[in-house]
Amino acid sequence: MSLEPSSSSTPLLFSSPVLAGTSDPPPASSSPPPVSYITSQEMKCVLHWFASWSGPQRERFLQDLVTKAVPGKLQPLLDGLEQLSVSGPDRPPRIFECQLRLWDQWFHSWEEQERNAFVGQLEASEPDFVARFYQAVAATSGKD
């Protein structure tokens, strides 16, 4: 998994499992394949939802995005567990909870370059949020 910022000076956040064990970067002449139509529509949905989320909901999404960026790190997972809540039998899930479930399903179905494209689109509309995301990912370095 790799999330690539729009700035070429920032390193990839997710790396391909295939390339993770190699030191050779892919050839510079190869360009990533285009994002599929369905994936582009899913990305538009998430970006639309994001625009209407409250501050605490954006924080929850930030934690989830960091967990996806550094899946082997324990701290982001523990932080994410704190945010979990169990709906009672009489209470249906909130819309935000449903949106996060769809986000999770979609994200896991996206290819690496599609994940990178999503972060690039998010950065174009919400640069401060994405800067905080990069800071949070960097803060996990060296923590297990």
PDB file of C-alpha atoms in Angstrom:
ATOM      1  CA  MET A   1       0.000   0.000   0.000  1.00  0.00           C
ATOM      2  CA  SER A   2       1.341   3.394  -0.871  1.00  0.00           C
ATOM      3  CA  LEU A   3       0.060   6.889  -0.533  1.00  0.00           C
ATOM      4  CA  GLU A   4       2.008   9.356  -2.595  1.00  0.00           C
ATOM      5  CA  PRO A   5       1.740  13.076  -1.913  1.00  0.00           C
ATOM      6  CA  SER A   6       1.408  15.461  -4.805  1.00  0.00           C
ATOM      7  CA  SER A   7       4.767  17.003  -3.914  1.00  0.00           C
ATOM      8  CA  SER A   8       7.695  15.052  -5.307  1.00  0.00           C
ATOM      9  CA  SER A   9       9.820  15.914  -2.267  1.00  0.00           C
ATOM     10  CA  THR A  10       7.705  13.845   0.158  1.00  0.00           C
ATOM     11  CA  PRO A  11       8.393  10.083   0.214  1.00  0.00           C
ATOM     12  CA  LEU A  12       5.785   7.437  -0.518  1.00  0.00           C
ATOM     13  CA  LEU A  13       3.832   6.428   2.549  1.00  0.00           C
ATOM     14  CA  PHE A  14       2.618   3.059   1.387  1.00  0.00           C
ATOM     15  CA  SER A  15       4.968   0.786  -0.458  1.00  0.00           C
ATOM     16  CA  SER A  16       4.037  -2.029  -2.738  1.00  0.00           C
ATOM     17  CA  PRO A  17       4.453  -5.438  -1.065  1.00  0.00           C
ATOM     18  CA  VAL A  18       6.118  -6.606  -4.278  1.00  0.00           C
ATOM     19  CA  LEU A  19       8.626  -3.745  -4.303  1.00  0.00           C
ATOM     20  CA  ALA A  20       9.134  -3.572  -0.543  1.00  0.00           C
ATOM     21  CA  GLY A  21      11.941  -6.119  -0.611  1.00  0.00           C
ATOM     22  CA  THR A  22      13.824  -4.518  -3.484  1.00  0.00           C
ATOM     23  CA  SER A  23      16.075  -1.500  -3.506  1.00  0.00           C
ATOM     24  CA  ASP A  24      15.533  -0.684  -7.188  1.00  0.00           C
ATOM     25  CA  PRO A  25      12.792   1.856  -7.912  1.00  0.00           C
ATOM     26  CA  PRO A  26      10.493   1.234 -10.858  1.00  0.00           C
ATOM     27  CA  PRO A  27      11.660   2.782 -14.132  1.00  0.00           C
ATOM     28  CA  ALA A  28      11.037   6.533 -14.307  1.00  0.00           C
ATOM     29  CA  SER A  29       9.505   6.232 -17.762  1.00  0.00           C
ATOM     30  CA  SER A  30       6.622   4.076 -16.569  1.00  0.00           C
ATOM     31  CA  SER A  31       3.533   6.040 -15.665  1.00  0.00           C
ATOM     32  CA  PRO A  32       0.879   4.668 -13.341  1.00  0.00           C
ATOM     33  CA  PRO A  33      -2.226   3.308 -15.005  1.00  0.00           C
ATOM     34  CA  PRO A  34      -5.288   5.559 -14.848  1.00  0.00           C
ATOM     35  CA  VAL A  35      -7.713   5.269 -11.962  1.00  0.00           C
ATOM     36  CA  SER A  36     -10.746   3.168 -12.883  1.00  0.00           C
ATOM     37  CA  TYR A  37     -14.107   4.868 -13.302  1.00  0.00           C
ATOM     38  CA  ILE A  38     -15.638   3.032 -10.339  1.00  0.00           C
ATOM     39  CA  THR A  39     -12.707   3.881  -8.083  1.00  0.00           C
ATOM     40  CA  SER A  40     -12.824   7.520  -9.151  1.00  0.00           C
ATOM     41  CA  GLN A  41     -16.508   7.626  -8.181  1.00  0.00           C
ATOM     42  CA  GLU A  42     -15.731   6.034  -4.815  1.00  0.00           C
ATOM     43  CA  MET A  43     -13.028   8.652  -4.230  1.00  0.00           C
ATOM     44  CA  LYS A  44     -15.456  11.438  -5.092  1.00  0.00           C
ATOM     45  CA  CYS A  45     -17.921  10.044  -2.541  1.00  0.00           C
ATOM     46  CA  VAL A  46     -15.315   9.950   0.227  1.00  0.00           C
ATOM     47  CA  LEU A  47     -14.121  13.464  -0.601  1.00  0.00           C
ATOM     48  CA  HIS A  48     -17.727  14.686  -0.567  1.00  0.00           C
ATOM     49  CA  TRP A  49     -18.348  13.043   2.799  1.00  0.00           C
ATOM     50  CA  PHE A  50     -15.117  14.482   4.147  1.00  0.00           C
ATOM     51  CA  ALA A  51     -16.256  18.010   3.284  1.00  0.00           C
ATOM     52  CA  SER A  52     -19.305  17.606   5.538  1.00  0.00           C
ATOM     53  CA  TRP A  53     -17.625  15.815   8.454  1.00  0.00           C
ATOM     54  CA  SER A  54     -17.214  17.563  11.792  1.00  0.00           C
ATOM     55  CA  GLY A  55     -13.822  18.073  13.429  1.00  0.00           C
ATOM     56  CA  PRO A  56     -14.064  14.914  15.585  1.00  0.00           C
ATOM     57  CA  GLN A  57     -15.166  12.878  12.569  1.00  0.00           C
ATOM     58  CA  ARG A  58     -12.196  14.156  10.568  1.00  0.00           C
ATOM     59  CA  GLU A  59      -9.920  13.200  13.473  1.00  0.00           C
ATOM     60  CA  ARG A  60     -11.349   9.681  13.421  1.00  0.00           C
ATOM     61  CA  PHE A  61     -10.757   9.507   9.664  1.00  0.00           C
ATOM     62  CA  LEU A  62      -7.204  10.786  10.158  1.00  0.00           C
ATOM     63  CA  GLN A  63      -6.504   7.990  12.648  1.00  0.00           C
ATOM     64  CA  ASP A  64      -7.927   5.441  10.227  1.00  0.00           C
ATOM     65  CA  LEU A  65      -5.829   6.787   7.355  1.00  0.00           C
ATOM     66  CA  VAL A  66      -2.671   6.671   9.490  1.00  0.00           C
ATOM     67  CA  THR A  67      -3.473   3.086  10.501  1.00  0.00           C
ATOM     68  CA  LYS A  68      -3.762   2.176   6.835  1.00  0.00           C
ATOM     69  CA  ALA A  69      -0.472   3.962   6.038  1.00  0.00           C
ATOM     70  CA  VAL A  70       1.494   2.142   8.750  1.00  0.00           C
ATOM     71  CA  PRO A  71      -0.386  -1.144   9.245  1.00  0.00           C
ATOM     72  CA  GLY A  72       2.411  -2.829  11.178  1.00  0.00           C
ATOM     73  CA  LYS A  73       2.528  -0.179  13.886  1.00  0.00           C
ATOM     74  CA  LEU A  74       0.764  -0.913  17.151  1.00  0.00           C
ATOM     75  CA  GLN A  75       0.115   2.641  18.380  1.00  0.00           C
ATOM     76  CA  PRO A  76      -2.184   3.705  15.506  1.00  0.00           C
ATOM     77  CA  LEU A  77      -4.115   0.472  15.989  1.00  0.00           C
ATOM     78  CA  LEU A  78      -4.537   1.131  19.704  1.00  0.00           C
ATOM     79  CA  ASP A  79      -5.635   4.699  19.003  1.00  0.00           C
ATOM     80  CA  GLY A  80      -8.170   3.363  16.528  1.00  0.00           C
ATOM     81  CA  LEU A  81      -9.542   0.881  19.044  1.00  0.00           C
ATOM     82  CA  GLU A  82     -10.290   3.719  21.436  1.00  0.00           C
ATOM     83  CA  GLN A  83     -12.613   5.202  18.829  1.00  0.00           C
ATOM     84  CA  LEU A  84     -14.654   2.033  18.343  1.00  0.00           C
ATOM     85  CA  SER A  85     -18.143   1.966  19.701  1.00  0.00           C
ATOM     86  CA  VAL A  86     -20.701  -0.787  19.719  1.00  0.00           C
ATOM     87  CA  SER A  87     -24.202   0.110  18.665  1.00  0.00           C
ATOM     88  CA  GLY A  88     -26.902  -1.172  20.963  1.00  0.00           C
ATOM     89  CA  PRO A  89     -29.499  -3.558  19.540  1.00  0.00           C
ATOM     90  CA  ASP A  90     -32.053  -0.719  19.336  1.00  0.00           C
ATOM     91  CA  ARG A  91     -29.745   1.842  17.745  1.00  0.00           C
ATOM     92  CA  PRO A  92     -28.859   1.620  14.070  1.00  0.00           C
ATOM     93  CA  PRO A  93     -25.363   2.683  13.025  1.00  0.00           C
ATOM     94  CA  ARG A  94     -24.834   6.383  12.401  1.00  0.00           C
ATOM     95  CA  ILE A  95     -24.331   7.591   8.844  1.00  0.00           C
ATOM     96  CA  PHE A  96     -20.706   8.413   9.637  1.00  0.00           C
ATOM     97  CA  GLU A  97     -20.094   4.827  10.796  1.00  0.00           C
ATOM     98  CA  CYS A  98     -21.581   3.521   7.539  1.00  0.00           C
ATOM     99  CA  GLN A  99     -19.409   5.913   5.545  1.00  0.00           C
ATOM    100  CA  LEU A 100     -16.291   4.663   7.335  1.00  0.00           C
ATOM    101  CA  ARG A 101     -17.256   1.058   6.607  1.00  0.00           C
ATOM    102  CA  LEU A 102     -17.656   1.839   2.905  1.00  0.00           C
ATOM    103  CA  TRP A 103     -14.380   3.809   2.941  1.00  0.00           C
ATOM    104  CA  ASP A 104     -12.618   0.806   4.446  1.00  0.00           C
ATOM    105  CA  GLN A 105     -14.041  -1.630   1.879  1.00  0.00           C
ATOM    106  CA  TRP A 106     -13.239   0.669  -1.011  1.00  0.00           C
ATOM    107  CA  PHE A 107      -9.743   1.499   0.197  1.00  0.00           C
ATOM    108  CA  HIS A 108      -8.825  -2.176   0.496  1.00  0.00           C
ATOM    109  CA  SER A 109     -10.047  -2.813  -3.062  1.00  0.00           C
ATOM    110  CA  TRP A 110      -7.994   0.040  -4.560  1.00  0.00           C
ATOM    111  CA  GLU A 111      -4.641  -0.486  -6.196  1.00  0.00           C
ATOM    112  CA  GLU A 112      -1.587   1.280  -4.804  1.00  0.00           C
ATOM    113  CA  GLN A 113      -1.641   4.048  -7.434  1.00  0.00           C
ATOM    114  CA  GLU A 114      -5.348   4.618  -6.734  1.00  0.00           C
ATOM    115  CA  ARG A 115      -4.615   5.080  -3.037  1.00  0.00           C
ATOM    116  CA  ASN A 116      -1.904   7.564  -3.964  1.00  0.00           C
ATOM    117  CA  ALA A 117      -4.329   9.386  -6.241  1.00  0.00           C
ATOM    118  CA  PHE A 118      -6.860   9.626  -3.421  1.00  0.00           C
ATOM    119  CA  VAL A 119      -4.359  11.250  -1.069  1.00  0.00           C
ATOM    120  CA  GLY A 120      -3.347  13.613  -3.865  1.00  0.00           C
ATOM    121  CA  GLN A 121      -6.974  14.631  -4.383  1.00  0.00           C
ATOM    122  CA  LEU A 122      -7.483  15.045  -0.651  1.00  0.00           C
ATOM    123  CA  GLU A 123      -4.316  17.145  -0.465  1.00  0.00           C
ATOM    124  CA  ALA A 124      -5.568  19.400  -3.269  1.00  0.00           C
ATOM    125  CA  SER A 125      -8.753  20.201  -1.343  1.00  0.00           C
ATOM    126  CA  GLU A 126      -7.507  19.874   2.252  1.00  0.00           C
ATOM    127  CA  PRO A 127      -3.737  20.554   2.367  1.00  0.00           C
ATOM    128  CA  ASP A 128      -3.700  21.221   6.122  1.00  0.00           C
ATOM    129  CA  PHE A 129      -5.388  17.898   6.858  1.00  0.00           C
ATOM    130  CA  VAL A 130      -2.961  15.993   4.644  1.00  0.00           C
ATOM    131  CA  ALA A 131      -0.019  17.811   6.245  1.00  0.00           C
ATOM    132  CA  ARG A 132      -1.275  16.585   9.636  1.00  0.00           C
ATOM    133  CA  PHE A 133      -1.589  13.102   8.144  1.00  0.00           C
ATOM    134  CA  TYR A 134       2.067  13.159   7.017  1.00  0.00           C
ATOM    135  CA  GLN A 135       3.117  14.426  10.448  1.00  0.00           C
ATOM    136  CA  ALA A 136       1.158  11.643  12.165  1.00  0.00           C
ATOM    137  CA  VAL A 137       2.735   9.004   9.911  1.00  0.00           C
ATOM    138  CA  ALA A 138       6.214  10.436  10.575  1.00  0.00           C
ATOM    139  CA  ALA A 139       5.509  10.380  14.310  1.00  0.00           C
ATOM    140  CA  THR A 140       5.045   6.585  14.160  1.00  0.00           C
ATOM    141  CA  SER A 141       8.614   6.108  12.966  1.00  0.00           C
ATOM    142  CA  GLY A 142      10.506   4.037  15.493  1.00  0.00           C
ATOM    143  CA  LYS A 143       7.401   3.290  17.567  1.00  0.00           C
ATOM    144  CA  ASP A 144       6.083  -0.232  17.765  1.00  0.00           C
TER     145      ASP A 144
END
